[in-house]
Every structure is written in structure tokens, then in C-alpha cells.
XYZ file of C-alpha atoms in Angstrom:
635
model
C -0.233 0.210 -0.102
C 1.749 3.286 -0.990
C 1.425 6.614 0.774
C -1.671 7.873 -1.356
C -3.719 4.580 -0.405
C -2.793 4.846 3.095
C -4.082 8.828 2.878
C -7.266 7.242 1.208
C -7.748 4.750 4.400
C -6.989 7.841 6.984
C -9.597 10.198 5.213
C -12.377 7.653 5.325
C -11.794 6.750 8.988
C -11.537 10.454 9.923
C -13.625 13.016 11.046
C -12.677 15.657 8.487
C -15.054 18.338 7.253
C -14.739 21.859 5.700
C -12.378 23.288 8.505
C -9.985 20.571 7.862
C -9.130 21.587 4.358
C -5.790 23.095 5.241
C -4.916 19.820 7.155
C -5.994 17.640 4.128
C -3.864 19.832 1.827
C -0.568 19.814 3.952
C -0.956 15.976 4.112
C -1.027 15.742 0.424
C 1.913 17.955 -0.096
C 3.817 15.646 2.466
C 2.843 12.619 0.357
C 3.337 14.329 -3.058
C 6.952 15.071 -1.693
C 7.815 11.513 -0.767
C 6.554 10.414 -4.084
C 8.666 12.633 -5.803
C 11.918 11.640 -3.789
C 10.691 7.889 -4.922
C 10.491 8.949 -8.448
C 7.008 7.604 -8.308
C 5.458 10.149 -10.757
C 2.376 8.251 -11.826
C 0.976 8.254 -8.215
C 2.383 11.775 -7.467
C 0.224 12.955 -10.377
C -2.697 11.215 -8.863
C -1.673 12.857 -5.331
C -1.521 16.244 -7.105
C -5.116 15.735 -8.353
C -6.534 14.749 -5.119
C -4.981 17.689 -3.459
C -6.933 19.999 -6.149
C -10.132 18.353 -5.697
C -9.998 19.785 -2.217
C -8.814 23.204 -3.356
C -11.334 23.833 -6.505
C -13.685 26.200 -5.493
C -17.277 24.825 -6.163
C -20.306 27.158 -6.482
C -23.009 27.756 -8.609
C -21.999 31.356 -8.820
C -19.343 30.425 -11.046
C -19.729 30.910 -14.580
C -17.701 30.076 -17.776
C -14.922 32.838 -18.300
C -11.797 31.830 -20.127
C -10.114 35.336 -18.956
C -11.135 34.584 -14.830
C -9.735 31.016 -15.314
C -13.394 29.441 -14.014
C -15.765 27.161 -15.861
C -19.588 26.825 -14.983
C -19.480 25.794 -11.086
C -15.803 25.659 -10.571
C -13.079 27.809 -10.021
C -9.347 28.549 -8.907
C -8.003 28.829 -5.187
C -5.308 31.309 -5.927
C -4.279 33.342 -8.902
C -1.582 35.615 -10.001
C 0.945 36.446 -12.631
C 3.493 33.854 -14.185
C 6.666 34.521 -16.005
C 7.600 32.230 -18.947
C 10.751 31.047 -20.158
C 10.758 34.010 -22.829
C 10.617 36.656 -20.451
C 6.806 37.269 -21.176
C 4.137 37.114 -18.367
C 0.487 35.737 -18.290
C -2.196 34.904 -15.943
C -1.795 32.125 -13.432
C -4.649 29.938 -11.791
C -4.436 27.384 -9.195
C -6.012 24.805 -9.590
C -6.776 25.721 -13.110
C -9.962 24.143 -13.615
C -9.820 25.028 -17.483
C -7.189 22.297 -18.008
C -9.126 19.381 -16.434
C -9.808 16.345 -18.819
C -12.540 13.801 -18.899
C -10.378 11.414 -17.258
C -9.654 13.552 -14.424
C -13.479 13.772 -13.772
C -13.671 9.960 -14.047
C -11.054 9.945 -11.224
C -13.502 12.379 -9.284
C -16.263 10.186 -9.992
C -14.367 6.748 -8.894
C -13.227 8.857 -5.392
C -16.966 10.047 -5.051
C -18.177 6.360 -5.364
C -15.344 4.759 -2.964
C -14.933 7.579 -0.305
C -16.951 7.312 3.005
C -15.814 10.394 4.541
C -19.028 12.798 4.084
C -17.364 16.148 3.329
C -14.761 14.580 0.754
C -17.657 12.731 -0.629
C -19.442 15.967 -1.260
C -16.334 17.546 -2.445
C -15.914 15.006 -5.144
C -19.581 14.914 -5.934
C -20.075 18.480 -6.627
C -16.795 18.183 -9.033
C -18.674 15.704 -10.962
C -21.968 17.475 -10.967
C -20.524 20.689 -12.064
C -18.005 19.052 -14.605
C -20.845 17.142 -16.253
C -18.090 15.200 -18.215
C -19.134 11.864 -17.353
C -22.217 9.861 -18.355
C -22.859 9.154 -14.465
C -22.956 12.725 -13.755
C -26.101 13.282 -15.567
C -28.000 10.085 -14.051
C -30.785 11.315 -11.803
C -30.028 8.612 -9.136
C -26.286 10.473 -8.990
C -28.173 13.620 -8.300
C -30.663 12.496 -5.894
C -27.602 10.645 -3.908
C -25.527 13.641 -3.917
C -28.100 15.888 -2.682
C -28.887 13.394 0.359
C -25.205 13.934 1.179
C -25.108 17.388 0.985
C -28.114 17.705 2.898
C -27.071 15.360 5.696
C -23.496 17.437 5.720
C -25.647 20.548 6.138
C -27.336 18.922 9.109
C -24.232 17.994 10.537
C -23.019 21.491 10.325
C -26.168 22.569 11.702
C -26.026 20.515 14.762
C -22.407 22.088 15.282
C -23.702 25.587 14.869
C -26.516 24.902 17.538
C -23.781 23.641 19.953
C -23.231 26.397 22.609
C -19.520 25.342 22.597
C -19.228 25.953 18.801
C -16.249 28.435 18.262
C -15.911 28.059 14.559
C -19.135 29.431 13.484
C -20.426 26.425 11.444
C -23.540 28.408 10.542
C -21.709 29.650 7.673
C -20.880 25.978 6.413
C -24.484 24.954 7.216
C -26.007 27.718 4.807
C -23.348 27.241 1.970
C -23.790 23.376 1.871
C -27.483 23.671 2.213
C -27.885 26.042 -0.665
C -25.848 23.642 -2.765
C -28.376 20.712 -1.756
C -31.449 23.226 -2.432
C -30.012 24.206 -5.767
C -29.129 20.702 -7.071
C -32.721 19.605 -6.045
C -34.322 22.537 -7.596
C -32.311 22.567 -11.064
C -32.666 19.018 -11.235
C -36.071 19.051 -10.484
C -35.933 16.358 -7.822
C -39.384 16.655 -6.158
C -39.331 14.593 -2.850
C -35.821 16.061 -2.307
C -37.288 19.742 -2.848
C -40.100 19.032 -0.567
C -37.627 17.484 2.055
C -35.249 20.204 2.092
C -38.034 23.266 1.927
C -39.621 21.481 5.154
C -36.132 22.102 6.972
C -35.364 25.301 6.048
C -38.739 26.299 7.210
C -38.349 24.312 10.378
C -35.044 25.396 11.177
C -36.260 29.003 10.510
C -39.233 28.782 12.667
C -37.485 26.803 15.913
C -34.172 28.740 15.728
C -33.106 30.460 19.114
C -32.658 34.054 17.988
C -30.559 34.833 21.358
C -27.755 32.140 19.673
C -24.891 33.783 18.013
C -25.031 33.799 14.364
C -28.972 34.487 14.243
C -28.604 37.260 11.798
C -26.950 35.095 9.157
C -29.443 32.447 9.565
C -32.595 34.432 9.811
C -31.718 36.444 6.814
C -30.350 33.597 4.642
C -33.121 31.011 5.420
C -36.049 33.615 4.824
C -34.192 34.888 2.142
C -34.063 31.423 0.076
C -37.935 31.648 0.640
C -38.158 35.046 -0.863
C -35.730 34.635 -3.589
C -37.681 31.272 -4.817
C -40.995 32.452 -3.613
C -42.599 30.539 -6.396
C -41.298 27.105 -5.008
C -42.064 28.137 -1.476
C -45.374 29.900 -1.716
C -47.781 26.772 -1.255
C -45.430 24.980 1.211
C -44.676 27.372 4.009
C -46.837 29.625 6.381
C -44.909 33.149 5.735
C -46.988 34.626 8.509
C -44.727 32.813 10.948
C -41.560 33.618 8.724
C -42.510 37.133 8.990
C -43.256 36.808 12.811
C -39.925 34.919 13.434
C -38.111 37.679 11.476
C -39.730 40.259 13.526
C -38.572 38.669 16.810
C -35.061 38.385 15.449
C -34.915 42.031 14.263
C -36.170 43.184 17.857
C -33.569 40.946 19.308
C -30.775 42.422 17.218
C -31.911 45.807 17.876
C -30.376 45.337 21.229
C -26.768 45.214 20.167
C -26.875 45.745 16.257
C -29.537 48.202 14.870
C -28.140 47.868 11.220
C -28.867 44.109 11.575
C -32.561 44.670 12.454
C -32.930 47.168 9.772
C -31.634 44.403 7.437
C -34.019 41.886 8.872
C -36.705 44.347 8.400
C -36.094 45.217 4.896
C -35.851 41.551 3.926
C -39.332 41.126 5.648
C -40.716 44.100 3.837
C -39.852 42.309 0.739
C -41.601 39.029 1.805
C -44.537 41.040 3.056
C -44.826 42.667 -0.214
C -44.629 39.360 -2.286
C -47.247 37.631 -0.219
C -49.549 40.861 -0.261
C -49.465 41.103 3.440
C -49.838 44.650 5.374
C -46.354 46.101 5.741
C -47.426 49.509 7.132
C -46.120 48.215 10.728
C -43.047 47.001 9.401
C -42.095 50.484 7.458
C -42.980 52.177 11.032
C -40.533 49.901 12.838
C -37.919 50.656 10.035
C -38.420 54.261 10.601
C -37.951 53.720 14.441
C -34.832 52.117 13.723
C -33.743 54.982 11.704
C -34.219 57.486 14.276
C -32.333 55.364 16.921
C -29.231 55.727 14.598
C -29.819 59.188 14.238
C -29.964 59.744 17.912
C -26.867 57.492 18.458
C -24.985 59.446 15.403
C -25.959 62.732 16.958
C -24.843 62.094 20.494
C -21.401 61.070 18.937
C -21.449 64.501 16.895
C -21.343 62.070 13.556
C -23.194 63.891 10.674
C -25.031 60.719 9.533
C -27.581 61.614 11.970
C -29.076 63.927 8.895
C -29.031 61.063 6.713
C -30.879 58.808 9.148
C -33.308 61.403 10.101
C -34.214 61.845 6.670
C -34.631 58.051 5.901
C -37.044 58.079 8.912
C -38.892 61.172 7.293
C -39.166 59.556 3.924
C -40.980 56.625 5.345
C -43.448 58.566 7.556
C -44.156 60.607 4.433
C -44.888 57.195 2.402
C -47.079 56.190 5.295
C -48.940 59.577 5.342
C -48.342 59.320 9.314
C -49.018 63.650 9.878
C -47.986 63.468 13.637
C -44.841 61.798 12.975
C -44.184 63.739 9.852
C -44.454 67.080 11.856
C -42.252 65.884 14.781
C -39.445 64.403 12.438
C -39.628 67.376 10.491
C -38.821 69.505 13.288
C -35.858 67.090 14.249
C -34.560 67.435 10.523
C -34.378 71.090 10.628
C -32.453 71.292 13.955
C -30.018 68.645 12.797
C -29.595 70.492 9.300
C -28.839 73.680 11.294
C -26.209 71.901 13.363
C -24.343 69.949 10.328
C -23.447 71.905 7.334
C -22.265 70.513 4.086
C -23.333 67.107 5.277
C -20.973 64.210 5.143
C -20.818 60.892 6.843
C -18.088 61.263 9.320
C -16.260 58.429 11.470
C -16.084 59.249 15.165
C -12.568 59.868 15.970
C -10.887 60.631 19.287
C -10.468 64.213 19.438
C -6.723 64.245 19.491
C -6.415 62.697 15.991
C -9.245 65.108 14.615
C -7.109 67.994 15.997
C -4.206 66.625 14.364
C -5.596 65.906 10.962
C -7.095 69.428 11.130
C -3.735 70.800 11.919
C -1.887 68.707 8.903
C -4.537 69.740 6.532
C -4.378 73.515 7.349
C -0.443 73.349 7.185
C -0.569 71.343 3.828
C -2.882 73.813 2.147
C -1.010 77.077 3.464
C 2.233 75.817 2.045
C 0.757 74.579 -1.259
C 0.282 76.316 -4.445
C -2.691 75.980 -6.589
C -1.053 73.151 -8.714
C 0.152 71.076 -5.509
C -3.352 71.491 -4.496
C -4.673 69.855 -7.587
C -1.893 67.255 -7.374
C -3.107 66.060 -3.809
C -6.656 65.643 -5.339
C -4.878 63.494 -7.916
C -2.476 61.385 -5.661
C -5.194 61.320 -2.971
C -2.819 60.519 -0.225
C -5.532 60.451 2.056
C -6.441 56.795 1.097
C -4.232 53.689 1.678
C -2.628 51.774 -1.266
C -4.221 48.541 -2.319
C -1.306 46.319 -0.914
C -1.961 47.890 2.739
C -5.568 47.355 2.400
C -4.885 43.382 1.231
C -2.949 43.200 4.266
C -5.436 44.551 6.544
C -8.256 42.468 5.001
C -5.997 39.355 5.629
C -5.394 40.287 9.218
C -9.299 40.934 9.869
C -9.946 37.735 8.487
C -7.452 35.811 10.705
C -8.739 37.677 13.756
C -12.161 36.863 12.859
C -13.197 40.413 12.895
C -17.172 40.856 12.619
C -18.226 40.985 9.289
C -21.787 42.894 9.315
C -24.636 41.582 7.144
C -24.906 38.596 5.058
C -21.013 38.300 5.206
C -21.298 36.717 1.941
C -24.269 38.932 0.338
C -24.884 42.424 -0.635
C -28.360 43.891 -0.599
C -29.284 47.087 -1.775
C -31.386 49.683 -0.063
C -34.628 48.077 -1.227
C -33.588 44.879 0.458
C -32.775 43.266 -3.035
C -29.752 41.336 -3.208
C -27.427 42.328 -5.759
C -24.236 40.385 -5.280
C -23.308 37.364 -3.599
C -20.064 35.807 -2.199
C -19.969 32.356 -1.591
C -16.718 30.468 -2.556
C -13.476 31.123 -0.559
C -12.214 33.623 -3.172
C -15.386 35.370 -3.244
C -15.292 35.932 0.118
C -11.760 37.023 0.309
C -12.774 39.329 -2.231
C -15.557 40.676 -0.420
C -13.301 41.160 2.547
C -11.057 43.035 0.496
C -13.963 45.340 -0.748
C -15.260 45.679 2.964
C -11.746 46.695 4.135
C -11.379 49.002 1.102
C -14.817 50.809 2.114
C -13.852 51.217 5.688
C -10.527 52.964 4.471
C -12.652 54.966 1.960
C -14.999 56.389 4.558
C -12.146 57.918 6.317
C -10.191 59.121 3.200
C -13.253 60.389 1.898
C -13.710 62.576 5.154
C -10.255 63.894 5.121
C -10.478 64.669 1.484
C -13.620 66.635 1.814
C -12.001 68.754 4.794
C -8.867 69.205 2.455
C -10.786 70.542 -0.034
C -13.085 72.990 1.709
C -9.983 74.354 3.574
C -8.304 74.751 -0.080
C -11.266 76.574 -1.080
C -12.012 78.809 1.701
C -8.224 79.618 1.424
C -8.234 80.716 -2.221
C -6.293 77.781 -3.235
C -8.668 76.058 -5.559
C -11.288 77.687 -7.977
C -12.983 76.856 -11.190
C -10.194 78.613 -12.976
C -7.333 76.723 -11.218
C -8.926 73.275 -12.441
C -9.729 74.406 -15.973
C -6.365 75.837 -16.187
C -4.802 72.652 -15.279
C -7.162 70.465 -17.425
C -6.814 72.544 -20.593
C -2.945 71.594 -20.389
C -3.870 67.641 -20.468
C -5.170 65.256 -23.054
C -8.497 66.203 -21.985
C -8.174 69.490 -24.196
C -6.922 67.428 -27.211
C -9.579 66.865 -30.020
C -10.515 63.794 -31.139
C -11.911 62.941 -34.557
C -14.546 60.527 -35.042
C -16.552 59.462 -38.075
C -20.114 60.239 -37.887
C -22.365 58.959 -40.829
C -18.855 58.944 -43.158
C -18.334 62.790 -41.783
C -15.424 63.618 -39.625
C -16.502 65.294 -36.554
C -13.932 66.760 -33.756
C -14.814 66.443 -29.991
C -12.849 67.653 -26.948
C -13.183 65.966 -23.957
C -13.041 68.816 -21.735
C -16.354 70.559 -23.025
C -18.324 68.119 -21.720
C -17.065 68.656 -17.945
C -16.640 72.405 -17.938
C -20.311 73.290 -17.116
C -20.480 70.857 -14.083
C -17.104 71.941 -12.589
C -18.024 75.542 -13.069
C -21.159 74.638 -11.452
C -19.631 73.251 -8.165
C -18.010 76.571 -7.684
C -20.979 78.322 -8.254
C -22.761 76.657 -5.645
C -19.999 76.828 -3.332
C -19.739 80.642 -3.701
C -23.339 80.743 -3.253
C -23.178 78.940 0.005
C -20.392 80.885 1.067
C -22.641 84.064 1.162
C -25.434 82.295 3.057
C -25.000 79.350 5.084
C -28.665 78.403 4.773
C -28.361 78.026 0.913
C -28.902 74.213 -0.143
C -26.178 73.125 -2.457
C -27.352 71.423 -5.544
C -25.710 68.325 -5.065
C -27.883 66.467 -7.624
C -27.432 68.127 -10.828
C -23.624 68.062 -10.340
C -23.160 64.534 -9.335
C -25.568 63.342 -12.085
C -23.611 65.106 -14.705
C -19.904 64.191 -13.423
C -20.540 60.682 -12.695
C -21.857 59.909 -16.088
C -19.198 62.000 -17.680
C -16.494 60.001 -16.285
C -17.628 56.752 -18.259
C -17.351 59.376 -21.326
C -13.689 59.957 -20.258
C -12.765 56.243 -19.631
C -14.390 55.958 -23.213
C -12.169 58.244 -24.654
C -9.088 57.062 -23.101
C -9.708 53.507 -24.299
C -10.129 55.321 -27.729
C -6.561 57.047 -27.359
C -4.687 53.743 -26.389
C -6.643 51.668 -29.229
C -8.929 49.852 -26.905
C -12.451 48.953 -28.778
C -14.980 50.620 -27.200
C -17.565 48.251 -28.428
C -18.482 44.566 -28.555
C -20.532 42.467 -31.027
C -23.183 40.069 -29.920
C -25.429 37.343 -31.791
C -28.876 37.756 -32.106
C -30.574 34.898 -34.186
C -28.446 35.327 -37.491
C -27.755 38.859 -37.226
C -24.559 40.264 -35.815
C -25.221 43.257 -33.600
C -22.793 45.740 -32.077
C -23.125 47.397 -28.833
C -21.159 49.929 -26.704
C -19.266 48.313 -23.846
C -20.254 48.900 -20.381
C -18.114 50.663 -18.127
C -16.800 47.295 -16.201
C -15.687 46.064 -19.694
C -13.723 48.997 -20.231
C -12.169 49.036 -16.668
C -11.404 45.371 -17.218
C -9.696 46.460 -20.522
C -7.548 49.388 -19.118
C -5.925 47.097 -16.356
C -2.250 47.223 -16.942
C -0.107 44.176 -17.487
C 2.930 43.022 -19.309
C 0.786 41.825 -21.979
C -1.763 44.647 -21.866
C 0.428 47.537 -21.259
C -2.136 49.990 -21.011
C 0.092 52.408 -18.523
C -3.275 52.784 -16.293
C -2.445 52.968 -12.484
C -4.039 50.169 -10.723
C -4.325 52.683 -7.706
C -6.496 54.578 -9.826
C -8.576 51.931 -11.742
C -9.397 50.212 -8.108
C -10.481 53.702 -6.969
C -12.800 54.330 -9.687
C -14.445 50.789 -9.825
C -15.235 51.163 -6.013
C -16.653 54.622 -6.446
C -18.432 54.029 -9.738
C -19.586 50.210 -10.407
C -18.365 48.055 -7.466
C -21.614 46.665 -6.007
C -19.765 46.468 -2.550
C -18.675 50.056 -3.407
C -20.384 53.347 -3.765
C -21.619 51.806 -7.303
C -22.704 55.394 -8.386
C -22.553 55.182 -12.182
C -25.329 52.551 -11.691
C -27.478 54.245 -9.053
C -27.339 57.508 -10.976
C -28.051 55.890 -14.157
C -31.233 54.109 -13.008
C -32.291 56.674 -10.585
C -31.645 54.933 -7.594
C -30.581 57.912 -5.410
C -32.616 59.342 -2.926
C -31.974 63.401 -2.528
C -30.227 62.528 0.991
C -27.857 60.510 -0.744
C -26.530 63.323 -2.873
C -23.373 64.579 -0.731
C -20.812 67.189 -1.487
C -18.138 64.713 -0.770
C -19.105 62.374 -3.496
C -18.667 65.419 -5.824
C -15.075 65.913 -4.510
C -14.689 62.080 -5.120
C -15.927 62.546 -8.821
C -13.718 65.705 -9.471
C -10.807 63.858 -8.051
C -11.515 60.717 -10.611
C -11.731 63.459 -13.422
C -8.244 64.809 -12.437
C -6.622 61.313 -11.861
C -8.026 60.310 -15.629
C -6.495 63.780 -16.958
C -2.823 62.786 -15.693
C -1.953 60.733 -18.509
C -0.168 61.485 -21.563
C -0.019 59.651 -24.916
C 2.918 59.138 -27.605
C 2.620 57.481 -30.799
C 4.383 54.012 -31.457
């Protein structure tokens, strides 16, 4: 019996589960090293395939993407850049699931059939299911068996999560495994299995102890499934009980985590709307939660209080609650008088704020107009990507509390707009979360810097335009429209809005009761940035359109912003010269669902009046200046 066969036996007899992945990988690495030293290369190849099996990410969220090293359902664990013998570089993925052959999936099938460890069996089973390369993978009996194994494993994780001594937070593993089982039953039309798991989801939700740790995750994800797949659940569960349990959960969350209560309430409102229930009492409760947030923020001298109060006011206006409208309007008016040029601020120690203020005043005082513009381009108030990645890794190691859903993003309407299920997806979520914390602090400091620079006469419409007129934004671009040459100059599209920024500031300076028009400026600048990115692509020869097939016809459509941001990413192969710090900054602000996502919210009319802030105007102006810093030479 060789070392790999010994591992098979040990694995079968072990209690390894998803939390043992690192141990499994280490053991297989040691085996591969021994086999290599022995010169047993055929067994070594199998050992490495076994190791890959546990490292490949498996998720219904994975889609075929040759440029991202994924196929449907399967993806890599680590990615980077590799250098070839000729000195060129290219993307590196491990495991590279695109290289898997039918014989590899046959191996996974054999391991699925012969492995008795429940966790390992489901890992091999998911590889067979998503790979869909063998005849067996298409059998209904296989899908039923895989469902049963995944369901059993999810219940095992649930028992661990319920155990008061659970320190590993198995609730997330329960949800992930349960979700895979549910989707296999749903997509494979396994009627009995689907009924079983629906009953289990419903029972677990109804009997869950809301005082237990991890309740937010359980209530949101389980009731979220009943909402997302309403057509499947509607005749099989009592939504009144789901709503009642969610309300109890929200009340419990309110004691320690008001935002958690809001997220549960938002989802419950969504369920209420789908089931034609009266949701006015839920809206009233949500408004009360916003008032609590407002009171807490005001006590901490946090300008977010204005936003929270207006959120509550909007809800009461929707409900036409006249007495509450009058009460909250008074509170809102008082707060608006207290907080000027509203921006969300972090609550920092007094000494920290004093040091930052002193530093900003000193920098502005000693800087010229051009140096002020340089600061808005370099944005030194924000950490570099490498630093944020380190912070994200450390936060993961220390198990810092990850807010809501941890692997899902809800918009303000309670809709799930992005999910993060696999390990790399969760790592990406953790990065954006860390980036967001850093961004809020940086944005606050940049806002203060800009205001000081303006009041000191160090920045103006004239200084901004004088700078931009000496950049590529003032160079003509020749296009052909209907066979005729047309000259466009990018700066012409942004001048009016930049001018409006300083006109509004001037009006506010002479009358501090004046309400700055953030709406018109934001809407214009956000959409014009996409135009500038398109212009940049044109300058370096990147196509700004793509083709798609519609029946027999080949149609041409303009690329989306995310397409262009991906296209301008600099690499050895794709030498665009675009600063990666700038690209990630722009992506977070304009198109990342875990970020501000301004381009989408502006274009689709999703921003409410209170969400238009002067801080965001400064950020968009900074992005325009960042884009302008490049110069182009003919090759």
C-alpha cells in the first residue's frame, strides 16, 4: 500500500470536514514530496489531482470565463501572474480548472463512489456534478444521492452551529452546504428532495433560538431563500410565521446591532410585499430604527444623523403619518442647522481630529494651486491596495465581525445584488469591505482638505480648468459620424458641471442657509466619467464596442463601464499604463456593488435626495483629475 492509498484509508476513517481543508492539503503535499523523492511520478500525478480536488472552489455562482480561469460551477483557489521562459508573463490560476480532462473527472467520480468521509464525498460529488463530463454525472440517481449527502452534511454543520461550544461558527458552512443541496434539488427537478429541504429550511427558521450567536446570518439566509424562490416556497410554508420570526429576530438584533435589525426588516418587508401582506407596521418599525441610529449618531457628533433622520422622514411621508411627519421634520430641521455640507463622518478621538485638521491646514497653507490639484490626483488620504489587502487578511485571521450577510450585498430596497459564496469570493468581499472602511476615512479627510483649500482661495474653477486645459482632455478626438469627420474635445463635456461646483460653493459662502445643488452636479459628473474612460480607451486603441449575436444577425453594442475598466487594467501583455490604484478607486466609486456603485445608482434613478452629498462630488472631481494625468505618444 503506497502513501496515497494510506491517505485514502485515513480520510475514510477521519472526522474531517470543511474546516479540515488546510490539514488535508498539508498531508497531500507531504505525500507528493515523498512520491517525488521516490520517483513514483504516476502516483504523484494522482496525489496532486487529489489535492486539487479539495482546493477547487465549487459554487453555482461560478460561470464560464476564460479570462478569469473559471468554468461553470468551478474555479481556482489562488491566482496571480507567471513569467514564461521567454520573459513574457501571463495569468496564473491554481488549480486551473480549464485544464481538467474527462479522465480527471472520471477519477473524481471513482473517488466519490469509494470515499466514505461525508465531507470529502460531497467535494468529489460537486466536481462530478459541475464538471458534467461523465455519463454518471447526468444520472438522476447520482443527483439524488449527492443531494442526500449534501443535506446530511448541512445538518451535521447545523448541529455544530447549535452547540453552545461552537467556536468555529459553523452556521456559515451550514448555509453554504444547504444552499448547494437546495439548488441541486431545484435545478434537477427532484420533487421529493425539494420538499424535504423546504420543510427543513422552514422548520430550522421557525425553531431557531434568536438569542444564539449567528442568528442574523441564519434568519436572513433562510428567509432570503423563501423570498428569492417564492414561487417554489409559496404553497409549502406559512409566510405569516416566517414574518413573525423575523420580527422577533429583528427586535433581538436591535439590542446590540441596529443595522442588523434594519436588514432583517428590509427582507421581511420584501416578503410581505410578495405575499400581499400589510407592511405598514414594518415600515413604522424601520423608521423607528432609523431614529435610533440618528440619536446615536447625533450623540457622537456624527453627521450621518441627518441622513438617518431623513430616511425616517421619507418612510413616514410614505405612510402619510402626519403627526410623525411633523415631529421628524422638526428634528431634521434642527440637525440640518447643526451639520453643514453634510457628509458621513467617522467618530475619531478628539486628538486624532485635531492632528488631522492641523496637518491639513499646514499643507494647504504651504501649497500652490497646482500642488493642491496634485493632492487631489494622488489622494494621499487613502491607503494603497497592498496595505488594504494586508488589513483584509489580518481581519480575516482575527475573525473581525463581518456585517450583514457576510457573503451577500443587499441594496437599500432589500434586493440581493451580489453574493459571495466561495472562498475567493469571500476574500474579495473582505477586501472590498476593508477598502470601504479605508475609503470612508479617506473621503472625510479629502472633504476637509477641499473645503480648507477653497476657503483659502487655493482652488477654484479657474485653477482646475487651467490645469485641465493642459492635459489630453483638451486635445481633439476625431470621429466619423455617417461618413463625416467630427471633432470632439473631452473637456467641453465636463466644464459646465465643474463650473457649477464653484458657483454653488460661492452661493453657500455668502448664505449658509443656501442648499447646495448636489443632484445636478453629481448626475452630470458621474456619467461624464464613463465618457472620459471611453475616450481614454480610444486614445490607446482599445475598442469601446463589442458584438453579440441575435439569431442570424450580428449586432454591435457599446461596452459597459466594467468592461472598459477591465480592458484598461495594466499588465505585461496589456500595457495600458493605467495606474491600478486609480482603476480600483474608480471601480469602487462607480461600478462595484460592494462600493458606492454611483454609475449604476445615478443612471437608474436609485439615489434619493439625501444620498447626494458634497463629498461624492469631490470624489468624482478627483477621478476626473486622475484620468487627466496621462499623456499619449505615437508608437
